CSV table of C-alpha atoms in Angstrom, one decimal:
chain,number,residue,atom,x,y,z
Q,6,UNK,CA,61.7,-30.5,57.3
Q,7,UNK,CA,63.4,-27.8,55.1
Q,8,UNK,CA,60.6,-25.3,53.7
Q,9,UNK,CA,61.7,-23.4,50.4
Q,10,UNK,CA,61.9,-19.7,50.2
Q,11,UNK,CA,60.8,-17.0,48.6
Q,12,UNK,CA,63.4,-16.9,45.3
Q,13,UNK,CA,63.3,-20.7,44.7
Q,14,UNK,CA,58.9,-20.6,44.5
Q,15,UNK,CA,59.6,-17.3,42.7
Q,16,UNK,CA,61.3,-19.5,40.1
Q,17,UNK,CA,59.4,-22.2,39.9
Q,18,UNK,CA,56.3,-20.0,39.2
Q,19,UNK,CA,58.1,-18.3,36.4
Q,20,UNK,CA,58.7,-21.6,35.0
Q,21,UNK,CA,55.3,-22.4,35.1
Q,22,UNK,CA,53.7,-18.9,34.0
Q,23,UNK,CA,55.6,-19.1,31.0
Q,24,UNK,CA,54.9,-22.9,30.3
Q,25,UNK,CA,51.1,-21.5,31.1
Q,26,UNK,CA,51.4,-19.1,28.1
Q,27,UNK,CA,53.2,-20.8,25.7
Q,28,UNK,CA,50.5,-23.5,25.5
Q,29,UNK,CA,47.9,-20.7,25.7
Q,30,UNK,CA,49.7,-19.2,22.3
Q,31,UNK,CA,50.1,-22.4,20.7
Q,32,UNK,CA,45.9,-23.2,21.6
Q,33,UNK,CA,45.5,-19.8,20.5
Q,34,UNK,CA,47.1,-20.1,17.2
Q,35,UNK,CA,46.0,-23.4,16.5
Q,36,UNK,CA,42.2,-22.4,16.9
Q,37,UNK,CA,42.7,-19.4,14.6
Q,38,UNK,CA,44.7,-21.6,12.2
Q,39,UNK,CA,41.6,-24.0,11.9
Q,40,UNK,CA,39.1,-21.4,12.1
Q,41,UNK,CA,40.9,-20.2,9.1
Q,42,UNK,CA,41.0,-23.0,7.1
Q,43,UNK,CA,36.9,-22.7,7.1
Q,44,UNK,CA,37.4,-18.8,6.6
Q,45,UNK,CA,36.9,-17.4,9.3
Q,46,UNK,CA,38.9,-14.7,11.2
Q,47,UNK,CA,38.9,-14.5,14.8
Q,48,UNK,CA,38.9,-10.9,15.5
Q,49,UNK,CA,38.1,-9.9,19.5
Q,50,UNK,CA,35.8,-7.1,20.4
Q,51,UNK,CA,35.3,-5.7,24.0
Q,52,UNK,CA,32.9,-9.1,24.6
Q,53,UNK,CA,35.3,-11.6,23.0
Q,54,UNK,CA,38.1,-10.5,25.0
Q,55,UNK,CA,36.7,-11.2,28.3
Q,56,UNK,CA,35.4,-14.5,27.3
Q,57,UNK,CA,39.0,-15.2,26.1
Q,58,UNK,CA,40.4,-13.8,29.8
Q,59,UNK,CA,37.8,-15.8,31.5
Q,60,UNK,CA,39.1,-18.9,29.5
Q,61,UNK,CA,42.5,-18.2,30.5
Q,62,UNK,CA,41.7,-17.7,34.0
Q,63,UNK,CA,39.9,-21.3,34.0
Q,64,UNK,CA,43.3,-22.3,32.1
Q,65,UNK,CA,45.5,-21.1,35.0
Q,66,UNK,CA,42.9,-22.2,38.2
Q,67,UNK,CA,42.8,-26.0,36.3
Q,68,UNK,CA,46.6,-26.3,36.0
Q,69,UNK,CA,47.9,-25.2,39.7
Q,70,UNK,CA,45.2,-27.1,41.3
Q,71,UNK,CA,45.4,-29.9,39.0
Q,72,UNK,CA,48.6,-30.2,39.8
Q,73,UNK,CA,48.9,-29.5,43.4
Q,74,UNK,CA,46.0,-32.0,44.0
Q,75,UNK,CA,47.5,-34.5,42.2
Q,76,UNK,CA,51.2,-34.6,42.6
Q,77,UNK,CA,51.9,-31.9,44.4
Q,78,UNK,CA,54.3,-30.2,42.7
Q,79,UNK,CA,53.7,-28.1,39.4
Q,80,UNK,CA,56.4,-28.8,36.4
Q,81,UNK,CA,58.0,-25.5,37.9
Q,82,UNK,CA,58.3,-26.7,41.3
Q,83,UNK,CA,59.5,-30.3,40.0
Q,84,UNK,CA,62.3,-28.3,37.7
Q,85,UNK,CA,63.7,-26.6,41.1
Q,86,UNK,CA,62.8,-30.2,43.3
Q,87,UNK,CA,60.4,-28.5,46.0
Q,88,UNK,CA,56.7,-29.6,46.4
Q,89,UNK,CA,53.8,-28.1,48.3
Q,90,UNK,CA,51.9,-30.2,51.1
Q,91,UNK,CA,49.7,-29.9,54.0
Q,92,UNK,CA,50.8,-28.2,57.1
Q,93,UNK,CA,50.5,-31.5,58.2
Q,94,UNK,CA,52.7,-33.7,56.1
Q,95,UNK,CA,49.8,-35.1,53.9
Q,96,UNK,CA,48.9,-34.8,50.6
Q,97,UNK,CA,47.1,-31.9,49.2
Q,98,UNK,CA,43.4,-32.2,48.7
Q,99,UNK,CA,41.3,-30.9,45.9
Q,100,UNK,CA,39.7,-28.1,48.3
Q,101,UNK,CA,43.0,-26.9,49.7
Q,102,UNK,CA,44.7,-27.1,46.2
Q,103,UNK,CA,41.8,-24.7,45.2
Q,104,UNK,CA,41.8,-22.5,48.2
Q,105,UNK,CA,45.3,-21.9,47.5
Q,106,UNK,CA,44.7,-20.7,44.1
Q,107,UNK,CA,42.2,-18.1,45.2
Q,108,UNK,CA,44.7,-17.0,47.8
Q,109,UNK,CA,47.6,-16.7,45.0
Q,110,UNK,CA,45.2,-14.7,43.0
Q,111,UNK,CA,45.0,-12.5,46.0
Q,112,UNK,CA,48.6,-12.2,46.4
Q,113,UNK,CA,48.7,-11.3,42.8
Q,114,UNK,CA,46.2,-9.0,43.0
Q,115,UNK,CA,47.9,-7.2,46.3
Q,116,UNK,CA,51.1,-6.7,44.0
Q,117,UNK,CA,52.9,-9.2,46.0
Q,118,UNK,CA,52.2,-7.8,49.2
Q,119,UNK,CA,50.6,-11.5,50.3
Q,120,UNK,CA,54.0,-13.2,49.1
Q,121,UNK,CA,55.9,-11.3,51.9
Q,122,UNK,CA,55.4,-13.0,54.9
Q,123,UNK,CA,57.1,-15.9,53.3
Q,124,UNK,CA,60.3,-13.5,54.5
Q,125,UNK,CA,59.4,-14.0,58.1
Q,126,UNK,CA,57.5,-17.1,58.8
Q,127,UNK,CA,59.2,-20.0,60.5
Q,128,UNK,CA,57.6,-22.2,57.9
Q,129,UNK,CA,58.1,-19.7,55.3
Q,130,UNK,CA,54.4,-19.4,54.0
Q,131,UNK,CA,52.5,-16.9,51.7
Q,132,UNK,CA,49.5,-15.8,52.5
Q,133,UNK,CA,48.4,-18.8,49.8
Q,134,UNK,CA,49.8,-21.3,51.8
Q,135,UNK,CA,48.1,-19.6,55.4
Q,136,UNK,CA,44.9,-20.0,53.6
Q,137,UNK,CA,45.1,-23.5,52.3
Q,138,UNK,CA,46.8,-24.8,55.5
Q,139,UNK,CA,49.9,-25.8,53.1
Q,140,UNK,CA,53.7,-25.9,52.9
Q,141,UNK,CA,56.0,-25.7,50.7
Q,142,UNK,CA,59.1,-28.2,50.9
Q,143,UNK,CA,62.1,-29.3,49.4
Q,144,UNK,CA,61.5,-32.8,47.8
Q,145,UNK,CA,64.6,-35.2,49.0
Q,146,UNK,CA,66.5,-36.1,45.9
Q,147,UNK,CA,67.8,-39.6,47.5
Q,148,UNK,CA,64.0,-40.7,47.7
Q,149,UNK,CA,63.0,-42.0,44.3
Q,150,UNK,CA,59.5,-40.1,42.5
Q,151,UNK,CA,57.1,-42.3,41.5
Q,152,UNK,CA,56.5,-43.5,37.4
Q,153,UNK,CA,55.1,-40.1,36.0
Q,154,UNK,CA,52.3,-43.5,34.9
Q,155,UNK,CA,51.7,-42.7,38.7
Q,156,UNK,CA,49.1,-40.0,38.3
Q,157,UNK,CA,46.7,-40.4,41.0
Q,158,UNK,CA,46.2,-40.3,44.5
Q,159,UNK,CA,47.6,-42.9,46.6
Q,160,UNK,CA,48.9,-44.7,43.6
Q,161,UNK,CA,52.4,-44.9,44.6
Q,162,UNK,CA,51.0,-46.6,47.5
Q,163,UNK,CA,48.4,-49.1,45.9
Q,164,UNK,CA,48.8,-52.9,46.0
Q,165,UNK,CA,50.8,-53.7,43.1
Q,166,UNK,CA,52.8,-51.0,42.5
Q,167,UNK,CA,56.3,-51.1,42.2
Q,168,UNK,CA,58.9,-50.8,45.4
Q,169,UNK,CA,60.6,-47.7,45.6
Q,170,UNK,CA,63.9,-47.3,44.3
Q,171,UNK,CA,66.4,-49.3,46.9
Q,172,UNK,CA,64.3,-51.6,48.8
C-alpha cells in the first residue's frame, strides 16, 4: 500500500477549501439576492456574524465527513486520485469520518503543527488520521470507480450492481 504525502493532501485540500467557499459565496449571494427581491438587506452585526461562522463551520464539518463516510475521498482527493481509509483497509465510518474532522480542526488550529508528523510516519499520518485510526492512500487508477449513481455504503458491492470494469 502506497500512502500519500504531505504536498499531494496539501492539494487536495486546497481544491476543496476553495470549492468549499465558492459554493459558500454563491449561497451567500443567492440568499441576499432573494432577500432583496422582498426588500430586505442583509447587513451582519457582531451577532449575525457568528451565526453566519457557525453556519459555515457546520458547512465545512458536513462536507469532509460526508464525504469521507461515504466515498472516501473528497472531490479534492478524487482530482489528485488518493482516498482516505481505515488503518485497517475498510471503509471509513461515520464516527471516524467525524473524529477526523475534529482532529483537522485541531491541526488547523495548531497552525499546522498536527500536519507534521505526516513527514515522519511510516504510514505518513496527521495527527487527524492518528485520531480517527485512518489512512490516506493512493487509489489504483487500473481498478475502475464505481457509477458516481453509487453513493452509498456497500453499494458497489450489492447484489445487482454492475461488475467492475474487466471482469
Amino acid at each position: 500500500m502506497t500512502y500519500a504525502g504531505i504536498v499531494t493532501r496539501g492539494i487536495a485540500i486546497a481544491i476543496d477549501a476553495a470549492l468549499i467557499n465558492l459554493i459558500a459565496v454563491i449561497t451567500g449571494a443567492a440568499v441576499n439576492l432573494v432577500a432583496g427581491l422582498f426588500g430586505s438587506d442583509i447587513n451582519f452585526d457582531l451577532g449575525g456574524a457568528v451565526v453566519a461562522g457557525a453556519i459555515w463551520f457546520i458547512w465545512v464539518g458536513s462536507y469532509f465527513t460526508f464525504f469521507w463516510d461515504v466515498t472516501g475521498q473528497t472531490p479534492g482527493s478524487r482530482v489528485l486520485g488518493i482516498r482516505v481509509i481505515s488503518g485497517d483497509g475498510r471503509d471509513v465510518t461515520l464516527w471516524q469520518a467525524l473524529r477526523r474532522f475534529g482532529g483537522l480542526v485541531l491541526c488547523v488550529l495548531s497552525f499546522g503543527i498536527g500536519f507534521l508528523p505526516v513527514l515522519v510516519d511510516k504510514r505518513r499520518r496527521g495527527l487527524h488520521d492518528m485520531l480517527a485510526g485512518t489512512v490516506v492512500q493512493w487509489v489504483d487508477a487500473s481498478v475502475g470507480l464505481p457509477p458516481q449513481t453509487l453513493l452509498t455504503r456497500g453499494a458497489a458491492n450489492a447484489p445487482g450492481a454492475p461488475p467492475p470494469p474487466g471482469s
